[in-house]
Amino acid sequence: MKTDVLVLGAGIVGVSVAIHLVKRGRSVVLVDRQGAGEGTSFGNAGLIQREGVAPHLFPQNLPALLNYARNQSTTMRFQWRALPQISRFLAQYWWASRASSYRAIVEDYSKFIAHAVSEHAPLIEEAGAADLIGKAGWMQAYRSDESYRAAREQAESFERFGLDHEALDADALRLREPGVTAELAGAIHWTQPWTVRDPLALTQAYLRLFQSLGGQLVTGDAMTLRSVAGRWEVDGAHGAMSAREAVIALGPWSDQMLRKLGRRLPLGVKRGYHMHYAPRGNVGITMPIYDEAGFLLAPMNRGIRLSTGAEFALLDAPPNLAQLDAAERIAAVSYPLGERLDPSPWMGARPCTPDMKPIIGPEGREGLWLALGHAHHGLTLGPATGRLLADMMTNQAPFIDPTPYSVTRFD
């Protein structure tokens, strides 16, 4: 099989890249070993985070670092056996999170994430997926007056990025979410983000849109990517597939792929877990709520999804459910959670760069392109990434400056 472009990875980023390329007249084959959206894209919190101008930084103050070092936080945990292999990445992550560096990262990031909702919107309409989308925003809830006050100050400072919010004190929060029993000081309601009630279904709807435009999804082994006579080739279920160009959009598996090709990048993973629950007493919650205790609850078609914070570990390490169990103990007495609905918890891995920005653009070898490293914002930035990369691949003027996302920043 020959085609113009092979897109390796059928998560939300890869499918979005494929859609934008086929819309520009390229013949595109999407390659994955499983179905669309069944990897990392399956298990996110369902947020299209227009407000997410400040990516998750590595804590800088000593009390926070000492707290995380105890390895009992619901927000962040690590696996001890992984530390020798991930310590370099963690050190680079910490270094990039210093105030002087982080300010510049936020300025870059804010220009990209400003297009999160506006780039999803046309694809949602074309894919007929409006029934999966909520437009009421989401909340960040705080348990102390001090943290709520700091959150209000930060939200007000983000108004310069064109962000709207509503500050809810404890009484207003109880009126908005009567099912919440936690003693909360207040919440920030971000009003512009959209939410997704089934992230897997959204990715699959985008896949059907891609296929309706003439694209193909083929089962294959992306790890077999090789250069053959000036073209890129991978092994598929029914033989080799060849293209003039290839896009690596393999999420947390991108690092393995690139190492096989001889390129080492400072890539890490943040693993996460989720579980669905029936609403207790048919009350539920009306929108996603992040609790500063270190977890997020989101109303999904399947039930209320509890998503954990980050776990720093090796990609293929066995699951460690301690973080999920700790979050569940707090959430069960604070929110209207009934019985578990899943036979076992889901685990996935977020692909991360130390400077918190994705890698989008040419890899350096002729015809090879990258779309990876989106960390917590793969769902959020999938369509925007697809448009930006397709602009570059088809020699059109990029809709934003791609320089901050170039792989050359790590050379």
Tab-separated table of C-alpha atoms in Angstrom, residues 12-323:
chain	number	residue	atom	x	y	z
A	12	ILE	CA	-7.059	12.224	19.641
A	13	VAL	CA	-3.880	13.947	18.395
A	14	GLY	CA	-3.182	11.494	15.573
A	15	VAL	CA	-6.798	11.421	14.392
A	16	SER	CA	-6.901	15.236	14.405
A	17	VAL	CA	-3.688	15.447	12.389
A	18	ALA	CA	-5.089	12.926	9.908
A	19	ILE	CA	-8.333	14.892	9.467
A	20	HIS	CA	-6.530	18.147	8.714
A	21	LEU	CA	-4.180	16.496	6.237
A	22	VAL	CA	-6.912	14.721	4.295
A	23	LYS	CA	-8.854	17.989	4.164
A	24	ARG	CA	-5.830	19.499	2.427
A	25	GLY	CA	-5.894	16.878	-0.293
A	26	ARG	CA	-3.373	14.395	1.073
A	27	SER	CA	-4.059	10.669	0.961
A	28	VAL	CA	-3.630	9.534	4.567
A	29	VAL	CA	-3.395	6.172	6.304
A	30	LEU	CA	-3.801	6.182	10.082
A	31	VAL	CA	-1.877	3.320	11.708
A	32	ASP	CA	-2.477	1.861	15.152
A	33	ARG	CA	-2.258	-1.536	16.799
A	34	GLN	CA	-5.712	-1.042	18.333
A	35	GLY	CA	-8.843	1.011	17.729
A	36	ALA	CA	-8.962	4.811	17.691
A	37	GLY	CA	-8.805	6.443	21.107
A	38	GLU	CA	-8.257	3.216	23.027
A	39	GLY	CA	-4.908	4.232	24.525
A	40	THR	CA	-4.150	7.372	26.537
A	41	SER	CA	-7.061	9.216	24.895
A	42	PHE	CA	-9.498	6.821	26.567
A	43	GLY	CA	-8.855	7.878	30.129
A	44	ASN	CA	-8.722	11.663	30.393
A	45	ALA	CA	-11.026	13.876	32.438
A	46	GLY	CA	-12.943	15.093	29.386
A	47	LEU	CA	-11.893	18.748	29.579
A	48	ILE	CA	-11.235	21.020	26.607
A	49	GLN	CA	-9.284	23.464	28.725
A	50	ARG	CA	-9.509	26.910	27.194
A	51	GLU	CA	-8.439	28.252	30.591
A	52	GLY	CA	-5.326	26.029	30.806
A	53	VAL	CA	-2.795	28.731	29.958
A	54	ALA	CA	-0.510	27.666	32.808
A	55	PRO	CA	0.602	24.035	32.366
A	56	HIS	CA	1.281	21.880	35.411
A	57	LEU	CA	4.648	22.921	36.822
A	58	PHE	CA	6.975	21.061	39.161
A	59	PRO	CA	6.649	22.467	42.706
A	60	GLN	CA	9.379	24.919	43.651
A	61	ASN	CA	8.786	25.594	47.345
A	62	LEU	CA	10.421	23.365	49.945
A	63	PRO	CA	7.285	22.428	51.964
A	64	ALA	CA	5.552	21.135	48.832
A	65	LEU	CA	8.642	19.194	47.775
A	66	LEU	CA	8.974	17.628	51.231
A	67	ASN	CA	5.294	16.700	51.184
A	68	TYR	CA	5.657	14.975	47.807
A	69	ALA	CA	8.836	13.244	48.988
A	70	ARG	CA	6.696	11.374	51.549
A	71	ASN	CA	5.006	9.743	48.541
A	72	GLN	CA	1.543	9.786	50.098
A	73	SER	CA	-0.018	12.700	48.220
A	74	THR	CA	-3.117	12.162	46.093
A	75	THR	CA	-1.851	14.888	43.748
A	76	MET	CA	1.511	13.356	42.851
A	77	ARG	CA	3.224	10.058	43.578
A	78	PHE	CA	6.216	8.191	42.215
A	79	GLN	CA	7.519	4.661	42.104
A	80	TRP	CA	10.808	4.355	43.960
A	81	ARG	CA	12.284	1.790	41.572
A	82	ALA	CA	11.829	4.221	38.673
A	83	LEU	CA	13.776	7.100	40.217
A	84	PRO	CA	17.215	6.185	38.820
A	85	GLN	CA	15.804	6.212	35.279
A	86	ILE	CA	13.535	9.245	35.549
A	87	SER	CA	15.620	11.474	37.819
A	88	ARG	CA	17.180	13.361	34.891
A	89	PHE	CA	13.744	14.137	33.449
A	90	LEU	CA	12.466	15.253	36.864
A	91	ALA	CA	15.472	17.545	37.328
A	92	GLN	CA	14.870	19.134	33.919
A	93	TYR	CA	11.168	19.488	34.713
A	94	TRP	CA	11.998	21.205	38.009
A	95	TRP	CA	14.483	23.511	36.291
A	96	ALA	CA	11.970	24.557	33.601
A	97	SER	CA	9.415	25.310	36.325
A	98	ARG	CA	11.496	28.103	37.876
A	99	ALA	CA	9.638	31.406	37.837
A	100	SER	CA	11.832	33.027	35.175
A	101	SER	CA	11.455	30.107	32.749
A	102	TYR	CA	7.831	29.391	33.569
A	103	ARG	CA	6.673	32.924	32.748
A	104	ALA	CA	7.946	32.534	29.190
A	105	ILE	CA	6.358	29.079	28.909
A	106	VAL	CA	2.970	30.479	29.951
A	107	GLU	CA	3.228	33.248	27.362
A	108	ASP	CA	3.919	30.696	24.622
A	109	TYR	CA	1.322	28.229	25.844
A	110	SER	CA	-1.447	30.789	26.207
A	111	LYS	CA	-1.277	31.644	22.502
A	112	PHE	CA	-1.792	27.989	21.523
A	113	ILE	CA	-4.440	26.953	24.023
A	114	ALA	CA	-6.502	30.027	23.101
A	115	HIS	CA	-7.542	27.978	20.036
A	116	ALA	CA	-8.558	24.859	21.964
A	117	VAL	CA	-12.337	25.276	21.829
A	118	SER	CA	-12.444	27.086	18.480
A	119	GLU	CA	-10.537	24.250	16.762
A	120	HIS	CA	-12.697	21.521	18.312
A	121	ALA	CA	-15.946	23.287	17.426
A	122	PRO	CA	-15.992	22.706	13.632
A	123	LEU	CA	-14.858	19.094	13.988
A	124	ILE	CA	-17.554	18.406	16.585
A	125	GLU	CA	-20.163	19.805	14.198
A	126	GLU	CA	-18.852	17.932	11.155
A	127	ALA	CA	-18.568	14.701	13.148
A	128	GLY	CA	-22.120	14.992	14.508
A	129	ALA	CA	-20.804	14.744	18.069
A	130	ALA	CA	-22.613	17.670	19.722
A	131	ASP	CA	-24.472	15.300	22.046
A	132	LEU	CA	-21.147	14.455	23.730
A	133	ILE	CA	-20.300	18.056	24.579
A	134	GLY	CA	-21.132	20.232	27.587
A	135	LYS	CA	-20.619	23.980	27.447
A	136	ALA	CA	-21.111	24.931	31.099
A	137	GLY	CA	-17.393	24.861	31.979
A	138	TRP	CA	-15.877	23.221	35.042
A	139	MET	CA	-14.817	24.033	38.623
A	140	GLN	CA	-11.719	24.011	40.782
A	141	ALA	CA	-12.745	23.589	44.434
A	142	TYR	CA	-10.676	24.586	47.466
A	143	ARG	CA	-10.724	23.359	51.048
A	144	SER	CA	-9.090	26.301	52.826
A	145	ASP	CA	-9.713	30.035	52.800
A	146	GLU	CA	-6.039	30.614	52.007
A	147	SER	CA	-5.991	28.439	48.891
A	148	TYR	CA	-9.351	29.808	47.715
A	149	ARG	CA	-8.053	33.373	48.083
A	150	ALA	CA	-4.898	32.511	46.119
A	151	ALA	CA	-7.012	30.858	43.406
A	152	ARG	CA	-9.173	33.974	43.057
A	153	GLU	CA	-6.079	36.136	42.681
A	154	GLN	CA	-4.652	33.853	40.012
A	155	ALA	CA	-7.969	33.700	38.141
A	156	GLU	CA	-8.131	37.492	38.114
A	157	SER	CA	-4.561	37.657	36.778
A	158	PHE	CA	-5.562	35.335	33.919
A	159	GLU	CA	-8.115	37.842	32.664
A	160	ARG	CA	-5.297	39.285	30.539
A	161	PHE	CA	-5.466	36.080	28.481
A	162	GLY	CA	-9.136	36.689	27.716
A	163	LEU	CA	-10.353	34.198	30.327
A	164	ASP	CA	-13.651	34.491	32.174
A	165	HIS	CA	-14.441	32.974	35.542
A	166	GLU	CA	-16.936	33.081	38.368
A	167	ALA	CA	-15.797	32.953	41.986
A	168	LEU	CA	-18.183	30.907	44.162
A	169	ASP	CA	-18.016	31.160	47.944
A	170	ALA	CA	-19.049	28.217	50.104
A	171	ASP	CA	-22.749	29.119	50.076
A	172	ALA	CA	-22.882	29.706	46.316
A	173	LEU	CA	-21.026	26.451	45.723
A	174	ARG	CA	-23.546	24.474	47.809
A	175	LEU	CA	-26.419	26.009	45.851
A	176	ARG	CA	-24.720	25.146	42.546
A	177	GLU	CA	-23.787	21.588	43.551
A	178	PRO	CA	-26.193	20.376	46.266
A	179	GLY	CA	-24.777	16.854	46.102
A	180	VAL	CA	-21.367	17.965	47.390
A	181	THR	CA	-20.986	17.316	51.122
A	182	ALA	CA	-17.344	18.365	51.532
A	183	GLU	CA	-16.554	21.411	53.681
A	184	LEU	CA	-15.223	23.583	50.878
A	185	ALA	CA	-14.148	27.214	51.163
A	186	GLY	CA	-15.177	28.007	47.583
A	187	ALA	CA	-14.512	27.307	43.932
A	188	ILE	CA	-13.452	28.933	40.694
A	189	HIS	CA	-15.909	28.205	37.907
A	190	TRP	CA	-14.192	28.485	34.526
A	191	THR	CA	-17.008	29.286	32.133
A	192	GLN	CA	-15.355	29.034	28.695
A	193	PRO	CA	-14.033	25.454	28.549
A	194	TRP	CA	-16.115	22.679	27.017
A	195	THR	CA	-16.425	19.216	28.499
A	196	VAL	CA	-16.767	15.777	26.919
A	197	ARG	CA	-19.051	13.105	28.386
A	198	ASP	CA	-17.230	10.261	26.615
A	199	PRO	CA	-13.715	11.037	25.323
A	200	LEU	CA	-13.446	7.666	23.564
A	201	ALA	CA	-16.694	8.302	21.696
A	202	LEU	CA	-15.458	11.745	20.602
A	203	THR	CA	-12.222	10.315	19.188
A	204	GLN	CA	-14.211	7.621	17.392
A	205	ALA	CA	-16.576	10.268	15.976
A	206	TYR	CA	-13.547	12.150	14.645
A	207	LEU	CA	-12.280	8.888	13.147
A	208	ARG	CA	-15.554	8.401	11.281
A	209	LEU	CA	-15.245	11.958	9.977
A	210	PHE	CA	-11.711	11.166	8.771
A	211	GLN	CA	-12.933	8.014	7.035
A	212	SER	CA	-15.856	9.852	5.419
A	213	LEU	CA	-13.304	12.227	3.889
A	214	GLY	CA	-11.438	9.314	2.314
A	215	GLY	CA	-8.912	8.428	5.012
A	216	GLN	CA	-8.124	4.885	6.102
A	217	LEU	CA	-7.440	3.317	9.496
A	218	VAL	CA	-5.162	0.267	9.226
A	219	THR	CA	-3.987	-2.076	11.961
A	220	GLY	CA	-0.208	-2.044	12.028
A	221	ASP	CA	2.936	-1.912	14.119
A	222	ALA	CA	4.177	1.674	14.242
A	223	MET	CA	7.393	0.517	15.889
A	224	THR	CA	8.488	-0.988	12.568
A	225	LEU	CA	8.840	2.477	10.978
A	226	ARG	CA	11.886	2.606	8.723
A	227	SER	CA	13.288	4.620	5.855
A	228	VAL	CA	13.354	2.712	2.565
A	229	ALA	CA	14.516	4.327	-0.685
A	230	GLY	CA	13.527	7.823	0.380
A	231	ARG	CA	10.116	6.799	1.723
A	232	TRP	CA	8.775	5.833	5.152
A	233	GLU	CA	7.498	2.314	5.630
A	234	VAL	CA	5.707	0.348	8.377
A	235	ASP	CA	4.355	-3.179	8.641
A	236	GLY	CA	0.574	-3.526	8.569
A	237	ALA	CA	-1.695	-6.480	9.150
A	238	HIS	CA	-1.753	-7.181	5.398
A	239	GLY	CA	1.742	-6.150	4.397
A	240	ALA	CA	4.018	-3.137	4.292
A	241	MET	CA	2.695	0.403	3.867
A	242	SER	CA	4.790	3.147	2.318
A	243	ALA	CA	4.494	6.947	2.216
A	244	ARG	CA	6.461	10.036	1.309
A	245	GLU	CA	5.883	11.419	4.807
A	246	ALA	CA	5.166	10.031	8.268
A	247	VAL	CA	3.883	11.612	11.466
A	248	ILE	CA	4.793	10.199	14.882
A	249	ALA	CA	1.806	10.797	17.176
A	250	LEU	CA	2.286	7.849	19.487
A	251	GLY	CA	1.792	9.620	22.795
A	252	PRO	CA	3.804	7.943	25.590
A	253	TRP	CA	5.186	5.360	23.133
A	254	SER	CA	6.822	8.060	20.992
A	255	ASP	CA	10.019	7.868	23.036
A	256	GLN	CA	10.499	4.175	22.194
A	257	MET	CA	9.893	4.924	18.522
A	258	LEU	CA	12.373	7.796	18.413
A	259	ARG	CA	15.069	5.838	20.244
A	260	LYS	CA	14.800	3.118	17.608
A	261	LEU	CA	15.464	5.833	15.032
A	262	GLY	CA	18.504	7.046	16.972
A	263	ARG	CA	17.039	10.203	18.533
A	264	ARG	CA	16.874	10.671	22.305
A	265	LEU	CA	14.587	13.357	23.679
A	266	PRO	CA	13.936	14.274	27.327
A	267	LEU	CA	10.510	12.656	27.384
A	268	GLY	CA	8.763	11.313	30.452
A	269	VAL	CA	5.360	9.986	31.423
A	270	LYS	CA	2.828	10.867	34.084
A	271	ARG	CA	0.607	7.899	34.684
A	272	GLY	CA	-2.993	8.275	35.830
A	273	TYR	CA	-5.904	6.112	36.922
A	274	HIS	CA	-9.670	6.376	36.774
A	275	MET	CA	-12.775	4.605	38.024
A	276	HIS	CA	-16.483	5.192	37.346
A	277	TYR	CA	-19.129	5.340	40.079
A	278	ALA	CA	-22.896	5.423	40.117
A	279	PRO	CA	-24.259	8.683	41.526
A	280	ARG	CA	-25.391	8.208	45.112
A	281	GLY	CA	-29.086	8.919	45.550
A	282	ASN	CA	-29.408	10.050	41.911
A	283	VAL	CA	-27.953	13.461	42.831
A	284	GLY	CA	-24.627	13.449	41.017
A	285	ILE	CA	-22.697	16.552	39.980
A	286	THR	CA	-23.536	18.927	37.150
A	287	MET	CA	-20.024	19.580	35.839
A	288	PRO	CA	-16.428	18.393	36.350
A	289	ILE	CA	-14.958	19.403	39.705
A	290	TYR	CA	-11.277	19.364	40.567
A	291	ASP	CA	-10.768	19.072	44.313
A	292	GLU	CA	-7.519	20.494	45.633
A	293	ALA	CA	-7.181	17.280	47.632
A	294	GLY	CA	-5.743	15.961	44.360
A	295	PHE	CA	-8.404	14.371	42.170
A	296	LEU	CA	-11.031	15.301	39.585
A	297	LEU	CA	-14.624	14.131	39.300
A	298	ALA	CA	-16.460	14.378	35.989
A	299	PRO	CA	-19.994	13.368	35.003
A	300	MET	CA	-19.644	10.919	32.120
A	301	ASN	CA	-22.140	8.847	30.167
A	302	ARG	CA	-20.951	5.797	32.106
A	303	GLY	CA	-21.179	7.460	35.544
A	304	ILE	CA	-19.058	9.811	37.649
A	305	ARG	CA	-15.420	9.391	36.643
A	306	LEU	CA	-12.811	9.835	39.369
A	307	SER	CA	-9.413	10.658	37.852
A	308	THR	CA	-6.226	10.735	39.899
A	309	GLY	CA	-3.315	13.134	39.850
A	310	ALA	CA	0.060	12.199	38.373
A	311	GLU	CA	2.200	9.150	39.057
A	312	PHE	CA	5.815	9.274	37.907
A	313	ALA	CA	6.787	5.762	36.916
A	314	LEU	CA	8.144	3.747	34.010
A	315	LEU	CA	5.696	3.322	31.167
A	316	ASP	CA	5.437	-0.454	31.481
A	317	ALA	CA	5.565	-0.726	35.300
A	318	PRO	CA	2.728	-2.654	36.972
A	319	PRO	CA	-0.202	-0.560	38.225
A	320	ASN	CA	-0.040	0.849	41.737
A	321	LEU	CA	-3.591	1.580	42.921
A	322	ALA	CA	-2.596	3.315	46.178
A	323	GLN	CA	-3.156	6.785	44.713
